[in-house]
CSV table of N, CA and C in Angstrom, one decimal:
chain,number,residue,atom,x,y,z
E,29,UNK,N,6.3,33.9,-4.4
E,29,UNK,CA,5.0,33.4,-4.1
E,29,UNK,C,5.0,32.9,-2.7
E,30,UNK,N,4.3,33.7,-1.8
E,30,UNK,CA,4.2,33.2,-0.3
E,30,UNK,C,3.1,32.7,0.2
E,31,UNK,N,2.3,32.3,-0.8
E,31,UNK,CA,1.0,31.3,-0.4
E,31,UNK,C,1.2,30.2,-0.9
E,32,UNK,N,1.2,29.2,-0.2
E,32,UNK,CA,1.5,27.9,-0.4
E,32,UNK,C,0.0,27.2,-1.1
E,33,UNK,N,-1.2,27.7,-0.8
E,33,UNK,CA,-2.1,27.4,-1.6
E,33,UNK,C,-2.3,28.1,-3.3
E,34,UNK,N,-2.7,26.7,-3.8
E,34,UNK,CA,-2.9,27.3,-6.0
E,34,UNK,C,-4.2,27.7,-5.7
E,35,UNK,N,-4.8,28.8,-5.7
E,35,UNK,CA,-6.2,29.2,-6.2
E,35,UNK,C,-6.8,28.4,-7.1
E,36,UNK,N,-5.9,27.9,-8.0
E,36,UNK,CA,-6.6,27.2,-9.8
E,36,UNK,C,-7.2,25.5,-8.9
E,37,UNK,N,-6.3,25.0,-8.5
E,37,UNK,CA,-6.7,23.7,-7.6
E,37,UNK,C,-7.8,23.8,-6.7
E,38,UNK,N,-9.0,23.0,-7.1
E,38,UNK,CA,-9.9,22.8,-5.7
E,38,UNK,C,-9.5,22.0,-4.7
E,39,UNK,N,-10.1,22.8,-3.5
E,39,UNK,CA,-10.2,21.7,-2.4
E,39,UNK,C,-10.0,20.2,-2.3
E,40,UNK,N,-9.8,20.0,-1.8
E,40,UNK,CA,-9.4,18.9,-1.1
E,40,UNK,C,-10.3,18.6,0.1
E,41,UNK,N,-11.5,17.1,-0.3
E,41,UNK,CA,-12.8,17.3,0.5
E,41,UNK,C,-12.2,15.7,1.5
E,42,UNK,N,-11.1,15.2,0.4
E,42,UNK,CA,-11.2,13.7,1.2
E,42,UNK,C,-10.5,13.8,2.7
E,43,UNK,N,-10.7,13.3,3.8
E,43,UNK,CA,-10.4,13.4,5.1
E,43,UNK,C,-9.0,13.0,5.1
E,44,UNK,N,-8.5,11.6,3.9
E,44,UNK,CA,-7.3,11.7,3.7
E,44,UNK,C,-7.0,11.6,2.7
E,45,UNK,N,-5.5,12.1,2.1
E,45,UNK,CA,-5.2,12.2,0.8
E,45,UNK,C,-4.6,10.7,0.2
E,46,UNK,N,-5.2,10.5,-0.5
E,46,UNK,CA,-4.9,9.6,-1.7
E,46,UNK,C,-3.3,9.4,-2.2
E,47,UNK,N,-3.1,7.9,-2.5
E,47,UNK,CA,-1.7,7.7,-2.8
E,47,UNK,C,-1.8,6.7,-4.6
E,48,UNK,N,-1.2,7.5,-5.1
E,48,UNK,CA,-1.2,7.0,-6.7
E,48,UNK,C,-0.7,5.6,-6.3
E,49,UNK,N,-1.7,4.7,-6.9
E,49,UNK,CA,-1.2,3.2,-7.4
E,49,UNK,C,-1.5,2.7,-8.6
E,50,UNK,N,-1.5,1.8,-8.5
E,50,UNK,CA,-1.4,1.0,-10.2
E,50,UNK,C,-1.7,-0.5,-9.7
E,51,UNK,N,-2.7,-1.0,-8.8
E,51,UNK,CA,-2.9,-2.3,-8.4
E,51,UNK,C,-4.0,-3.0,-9.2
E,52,UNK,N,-3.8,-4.2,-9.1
E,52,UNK,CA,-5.2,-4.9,-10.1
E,52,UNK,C,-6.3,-5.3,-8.6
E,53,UNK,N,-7.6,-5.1,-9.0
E,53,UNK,CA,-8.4,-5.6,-7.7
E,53,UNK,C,-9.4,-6.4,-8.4
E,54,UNK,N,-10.5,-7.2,-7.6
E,54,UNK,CA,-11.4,-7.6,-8.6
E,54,UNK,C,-13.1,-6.7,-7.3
E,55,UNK,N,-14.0,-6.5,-8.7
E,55,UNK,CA,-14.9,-6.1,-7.7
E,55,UNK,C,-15.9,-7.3,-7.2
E,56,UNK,N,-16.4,-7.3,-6.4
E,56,UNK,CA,-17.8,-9.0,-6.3
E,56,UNK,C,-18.5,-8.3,-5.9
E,57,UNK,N,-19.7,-8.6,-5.7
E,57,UNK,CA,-20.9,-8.0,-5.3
E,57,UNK,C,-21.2,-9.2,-3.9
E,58,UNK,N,-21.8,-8.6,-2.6
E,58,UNK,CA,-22.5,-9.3,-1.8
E,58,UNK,C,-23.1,-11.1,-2.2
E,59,UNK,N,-22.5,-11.7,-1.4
E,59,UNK,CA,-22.4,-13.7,-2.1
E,59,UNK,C,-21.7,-13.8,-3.3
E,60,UNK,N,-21.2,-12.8,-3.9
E,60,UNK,CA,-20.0,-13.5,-4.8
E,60,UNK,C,-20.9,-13.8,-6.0
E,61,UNK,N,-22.0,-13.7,-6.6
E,61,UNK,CA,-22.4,-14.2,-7.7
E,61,UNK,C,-22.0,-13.3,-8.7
E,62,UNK,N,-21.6,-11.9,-8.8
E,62,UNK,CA,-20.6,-11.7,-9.4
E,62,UNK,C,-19.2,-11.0,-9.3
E,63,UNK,N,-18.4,-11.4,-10.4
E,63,UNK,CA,-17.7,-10.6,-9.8
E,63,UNK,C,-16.7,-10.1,-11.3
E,64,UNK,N,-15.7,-9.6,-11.5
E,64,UNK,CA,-15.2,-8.5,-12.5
E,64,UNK,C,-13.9,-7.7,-12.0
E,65,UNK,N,-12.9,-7.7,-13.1
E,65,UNK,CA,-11.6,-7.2,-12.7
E,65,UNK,C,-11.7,-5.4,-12.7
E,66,UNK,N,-10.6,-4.9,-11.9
E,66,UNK,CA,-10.4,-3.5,-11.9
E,66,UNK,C,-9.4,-3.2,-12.1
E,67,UNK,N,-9.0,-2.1,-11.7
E,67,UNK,CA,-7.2,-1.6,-11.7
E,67,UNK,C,-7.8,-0.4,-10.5
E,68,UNK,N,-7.1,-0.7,-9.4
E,68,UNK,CA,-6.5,0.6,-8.7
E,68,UNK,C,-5.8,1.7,-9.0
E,69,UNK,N,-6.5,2.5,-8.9
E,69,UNK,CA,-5.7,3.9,-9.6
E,69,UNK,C,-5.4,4.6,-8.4
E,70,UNK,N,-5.9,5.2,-7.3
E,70,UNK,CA,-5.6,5.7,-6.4
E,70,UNK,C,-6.2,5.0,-4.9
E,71,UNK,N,-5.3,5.2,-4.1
E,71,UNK,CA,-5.7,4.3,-2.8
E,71,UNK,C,-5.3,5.1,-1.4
E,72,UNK,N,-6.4,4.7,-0.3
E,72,UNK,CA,-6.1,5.4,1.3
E,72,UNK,C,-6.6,4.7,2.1
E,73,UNK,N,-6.5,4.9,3.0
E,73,UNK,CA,-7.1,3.9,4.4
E,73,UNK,C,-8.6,4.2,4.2
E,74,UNK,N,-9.2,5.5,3.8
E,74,UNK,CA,-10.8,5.5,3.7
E,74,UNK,C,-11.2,5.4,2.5
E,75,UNK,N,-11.0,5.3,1.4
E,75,UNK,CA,-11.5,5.2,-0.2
E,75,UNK,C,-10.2,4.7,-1.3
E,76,UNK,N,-11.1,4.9,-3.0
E,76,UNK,CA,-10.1,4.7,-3.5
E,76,UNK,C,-10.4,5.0,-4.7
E,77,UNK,N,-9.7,5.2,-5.7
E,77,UNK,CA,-10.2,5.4,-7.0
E,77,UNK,C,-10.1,4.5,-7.9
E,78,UNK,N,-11.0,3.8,-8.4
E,78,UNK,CA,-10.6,2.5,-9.4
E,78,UNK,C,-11.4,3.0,-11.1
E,79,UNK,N,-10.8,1.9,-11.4
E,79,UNK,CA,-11.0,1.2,-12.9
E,79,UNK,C,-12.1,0.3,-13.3
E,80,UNK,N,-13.2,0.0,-13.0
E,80,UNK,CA,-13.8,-1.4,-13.6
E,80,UNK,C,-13.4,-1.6,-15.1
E,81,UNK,N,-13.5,-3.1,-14.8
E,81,UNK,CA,-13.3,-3.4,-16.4
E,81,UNK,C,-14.1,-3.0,-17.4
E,82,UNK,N,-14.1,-2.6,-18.7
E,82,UNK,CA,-15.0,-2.0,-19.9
E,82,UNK,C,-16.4,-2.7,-19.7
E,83,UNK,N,-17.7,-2.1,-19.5
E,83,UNK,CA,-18.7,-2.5,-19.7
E,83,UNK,C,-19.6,-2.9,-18.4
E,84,UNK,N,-18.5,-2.6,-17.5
E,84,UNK,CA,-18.7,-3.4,-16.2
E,84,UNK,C,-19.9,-2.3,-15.3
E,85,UNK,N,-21.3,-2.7,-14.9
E,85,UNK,CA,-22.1,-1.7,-14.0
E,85,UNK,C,-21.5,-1.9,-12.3
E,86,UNK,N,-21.2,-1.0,-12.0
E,86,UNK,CA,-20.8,-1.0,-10.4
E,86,UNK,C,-22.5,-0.7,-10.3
E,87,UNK,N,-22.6,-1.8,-8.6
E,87,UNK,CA,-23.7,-1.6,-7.8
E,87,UNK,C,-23.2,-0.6,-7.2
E,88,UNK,N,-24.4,0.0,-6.5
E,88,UNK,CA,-24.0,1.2,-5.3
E,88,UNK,C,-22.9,0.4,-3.8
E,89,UNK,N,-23.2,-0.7,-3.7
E,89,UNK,CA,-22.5,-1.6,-2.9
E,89,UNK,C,-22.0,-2.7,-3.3
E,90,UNK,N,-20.5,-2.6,-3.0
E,90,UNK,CA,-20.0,-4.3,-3.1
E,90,UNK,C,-18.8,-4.3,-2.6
E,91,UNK,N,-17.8,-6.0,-2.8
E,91,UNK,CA,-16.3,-5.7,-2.5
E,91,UNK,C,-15.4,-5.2,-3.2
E,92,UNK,N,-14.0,-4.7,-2.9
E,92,UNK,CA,-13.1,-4.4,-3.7
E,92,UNK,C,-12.2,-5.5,-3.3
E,93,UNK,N,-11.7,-6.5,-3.9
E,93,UNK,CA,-10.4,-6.8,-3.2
E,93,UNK,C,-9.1,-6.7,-3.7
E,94,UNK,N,-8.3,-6.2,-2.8
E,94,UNK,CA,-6.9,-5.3,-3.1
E,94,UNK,C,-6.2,-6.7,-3.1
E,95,UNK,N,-5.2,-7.4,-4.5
E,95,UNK,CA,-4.8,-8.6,-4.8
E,95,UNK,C,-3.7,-8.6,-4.0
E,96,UNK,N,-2.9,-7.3,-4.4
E,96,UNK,CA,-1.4,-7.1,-3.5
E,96,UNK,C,-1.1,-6.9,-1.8
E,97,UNK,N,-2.1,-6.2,-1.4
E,97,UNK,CA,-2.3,-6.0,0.0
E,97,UNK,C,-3.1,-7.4,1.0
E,98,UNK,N,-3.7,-8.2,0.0
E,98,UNK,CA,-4.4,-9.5,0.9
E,98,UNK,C,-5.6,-9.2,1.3
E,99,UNK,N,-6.4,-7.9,1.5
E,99,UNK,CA,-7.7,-7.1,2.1
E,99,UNK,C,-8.3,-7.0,0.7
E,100,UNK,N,-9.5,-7.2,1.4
E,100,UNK,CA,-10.7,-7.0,1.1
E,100,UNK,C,-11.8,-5.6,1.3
E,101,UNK,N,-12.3,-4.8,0.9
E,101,UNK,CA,-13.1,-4.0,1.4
E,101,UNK,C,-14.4,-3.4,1.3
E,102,UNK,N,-15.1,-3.4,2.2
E,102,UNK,CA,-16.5,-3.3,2.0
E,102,UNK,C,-16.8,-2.2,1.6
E,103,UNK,N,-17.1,-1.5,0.1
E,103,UNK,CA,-17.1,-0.3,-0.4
E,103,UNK,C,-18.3,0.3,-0.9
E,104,UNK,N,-18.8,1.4,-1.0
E,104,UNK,CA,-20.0,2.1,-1.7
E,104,UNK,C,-19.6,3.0,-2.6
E,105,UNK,N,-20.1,2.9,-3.5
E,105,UNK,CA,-20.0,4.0,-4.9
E,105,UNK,C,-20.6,5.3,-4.3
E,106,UNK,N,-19.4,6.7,-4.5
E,106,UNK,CA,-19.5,7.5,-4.6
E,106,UNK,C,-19.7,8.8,-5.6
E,107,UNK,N,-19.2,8.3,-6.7
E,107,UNK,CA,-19.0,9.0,-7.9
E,107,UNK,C,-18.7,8.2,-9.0
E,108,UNK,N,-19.3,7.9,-10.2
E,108,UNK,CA,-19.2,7.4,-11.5
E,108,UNK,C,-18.9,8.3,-12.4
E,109,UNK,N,-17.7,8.5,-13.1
E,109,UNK,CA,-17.3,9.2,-14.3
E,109,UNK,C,-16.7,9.1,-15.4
E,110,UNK,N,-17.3,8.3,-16.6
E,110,UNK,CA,-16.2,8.0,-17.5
E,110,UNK,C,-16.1,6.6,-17.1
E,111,UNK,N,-14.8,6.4,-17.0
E,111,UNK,CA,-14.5,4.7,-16.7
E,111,UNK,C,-14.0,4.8,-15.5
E,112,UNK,N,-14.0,5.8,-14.6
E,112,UNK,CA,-13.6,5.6,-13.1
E,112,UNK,C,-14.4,6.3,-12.2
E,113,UNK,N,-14.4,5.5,-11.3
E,113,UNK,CA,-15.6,5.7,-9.9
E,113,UNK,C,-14.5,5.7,-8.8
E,114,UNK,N,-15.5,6.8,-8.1
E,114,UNK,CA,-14.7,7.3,-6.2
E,114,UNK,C,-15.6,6.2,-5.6
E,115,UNK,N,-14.7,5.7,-4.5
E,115,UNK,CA,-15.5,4.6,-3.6
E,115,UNK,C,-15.1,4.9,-2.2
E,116,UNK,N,-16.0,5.0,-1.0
E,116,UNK,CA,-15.4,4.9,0.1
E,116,UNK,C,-15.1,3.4,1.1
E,117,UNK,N,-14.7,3.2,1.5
E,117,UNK,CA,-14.6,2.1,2.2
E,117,UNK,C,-15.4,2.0,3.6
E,118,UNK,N,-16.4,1.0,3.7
E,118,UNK,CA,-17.2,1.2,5.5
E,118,UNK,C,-16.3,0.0,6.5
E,119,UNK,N,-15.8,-0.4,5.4
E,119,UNK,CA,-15.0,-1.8,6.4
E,119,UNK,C,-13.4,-2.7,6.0
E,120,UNK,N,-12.9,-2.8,6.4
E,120,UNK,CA,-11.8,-3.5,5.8
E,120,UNK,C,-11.7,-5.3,6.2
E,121,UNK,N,-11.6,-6.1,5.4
E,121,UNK,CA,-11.2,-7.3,6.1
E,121,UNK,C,-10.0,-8.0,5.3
E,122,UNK,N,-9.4,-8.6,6.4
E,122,UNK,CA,-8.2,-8.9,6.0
E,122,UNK,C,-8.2,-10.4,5.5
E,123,UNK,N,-8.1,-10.7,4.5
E,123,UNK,CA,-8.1,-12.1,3.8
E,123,UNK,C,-7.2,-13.7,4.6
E,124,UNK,N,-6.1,-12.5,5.0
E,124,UNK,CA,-5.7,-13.9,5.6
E,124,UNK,C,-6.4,-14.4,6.8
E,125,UNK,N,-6.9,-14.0,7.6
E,125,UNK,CA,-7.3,-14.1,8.5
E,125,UNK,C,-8.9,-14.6,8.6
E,126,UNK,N,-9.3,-14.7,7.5
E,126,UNK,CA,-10.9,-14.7,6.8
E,126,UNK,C,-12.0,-15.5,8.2
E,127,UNK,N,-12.5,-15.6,8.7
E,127,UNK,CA,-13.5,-16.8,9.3
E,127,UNK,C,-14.7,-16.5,9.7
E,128,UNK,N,-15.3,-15.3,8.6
E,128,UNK,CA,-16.8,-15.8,8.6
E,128,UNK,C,-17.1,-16.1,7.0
E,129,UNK,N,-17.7,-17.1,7.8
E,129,UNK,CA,-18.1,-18.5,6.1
E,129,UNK,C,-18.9,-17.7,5.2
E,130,UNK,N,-19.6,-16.2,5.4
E,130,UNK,CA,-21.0,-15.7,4.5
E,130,UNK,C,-19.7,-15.2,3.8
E,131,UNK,N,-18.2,-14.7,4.1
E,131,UNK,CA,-17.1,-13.9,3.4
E,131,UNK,C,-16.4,-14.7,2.4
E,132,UNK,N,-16.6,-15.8,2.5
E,132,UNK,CA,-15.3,-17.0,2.1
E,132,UNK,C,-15.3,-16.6,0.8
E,133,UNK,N,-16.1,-16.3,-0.1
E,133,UNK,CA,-16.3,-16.4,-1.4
E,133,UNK,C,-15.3,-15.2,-1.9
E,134,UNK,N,-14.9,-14.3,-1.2
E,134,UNK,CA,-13.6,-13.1,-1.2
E,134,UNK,C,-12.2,-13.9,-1.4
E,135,UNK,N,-12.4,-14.6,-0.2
E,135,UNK,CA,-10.6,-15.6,0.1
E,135,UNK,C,-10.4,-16.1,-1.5
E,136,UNK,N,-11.9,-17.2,-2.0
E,136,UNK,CA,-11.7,-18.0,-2.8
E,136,UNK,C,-11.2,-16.9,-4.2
E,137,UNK,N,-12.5,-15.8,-4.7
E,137,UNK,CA,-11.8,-14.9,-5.5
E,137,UNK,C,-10.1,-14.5,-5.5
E,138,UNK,N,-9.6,-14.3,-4.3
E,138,UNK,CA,-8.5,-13.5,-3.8
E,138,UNK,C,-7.0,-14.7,-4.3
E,139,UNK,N,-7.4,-16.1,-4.0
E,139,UNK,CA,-6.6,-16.8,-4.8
E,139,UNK,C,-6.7,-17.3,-5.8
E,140,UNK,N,-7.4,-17.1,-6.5
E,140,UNK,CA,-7.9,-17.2,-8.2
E,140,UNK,C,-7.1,-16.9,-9.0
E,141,UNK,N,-6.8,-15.5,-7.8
E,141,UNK,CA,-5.8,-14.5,-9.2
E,141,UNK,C,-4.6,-14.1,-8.4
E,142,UNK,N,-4.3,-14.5,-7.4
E,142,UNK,CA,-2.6,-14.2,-6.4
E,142,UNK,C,-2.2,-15.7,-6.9
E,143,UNK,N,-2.9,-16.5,-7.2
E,143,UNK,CA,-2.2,-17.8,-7.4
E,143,UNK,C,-2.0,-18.1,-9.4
E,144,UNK,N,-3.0,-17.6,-9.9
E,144,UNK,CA,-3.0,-17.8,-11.1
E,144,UNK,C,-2.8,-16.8,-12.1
């Protein structure tokens, strides 16, 4: 076989490819009034593929925060299927470094559950 491309596989549309994880995240929605656990299933510098918890409605916008990595990211629903949705990322912020006060409510989520 001297084509390195599978005919049976589609395309590949994402700009970058995706790396299998297994991370827990939580999702919040803008001010933090709510928020709900996930599981990271696949993750890249532009998107990601997650888990919400059973029952849970993703808005078209909210945060993701990645527990293990310390970041936060400002994501939009791309695809809902089953119990896992494509999300892209418009922004990343880095938790430790947190200092605008409308964000704080991310930090405070973010040690909720790295500390407990």
């Amino acid at each position: 076989m001297h084509d390195k491309e599978n005919p049976a596989r589609p395309a590949e549309r994402r700009p970058q490819s995706r790396k299998r994880v297994l991370l827990t995240g939580i999702i919040a929605t803008a001010g933090g009034e709510r928020s709900f656990d996930c599981t990271i299933r696949d993750l890249s510098q532009t998107g990601a593929r997650i888990a919400p918890a059973k029952g849970a409605q993703l808005p078209a916008e909210f945060y993701l925060i990645n527990i293990r990595d310390r970041v936060a990211y400002d994501a939009r629903l791309v695809r809902s299927e089953g119990s896992e949705a494509g999300i892209i990322f418009q922004k990343t912020i880095a938790l430790s470094g947190l200092s605008d006060p409308s964000l704080a409510f991310l930090k405070r989520l973010w040690l909720s559950k790295a500390t407990g």
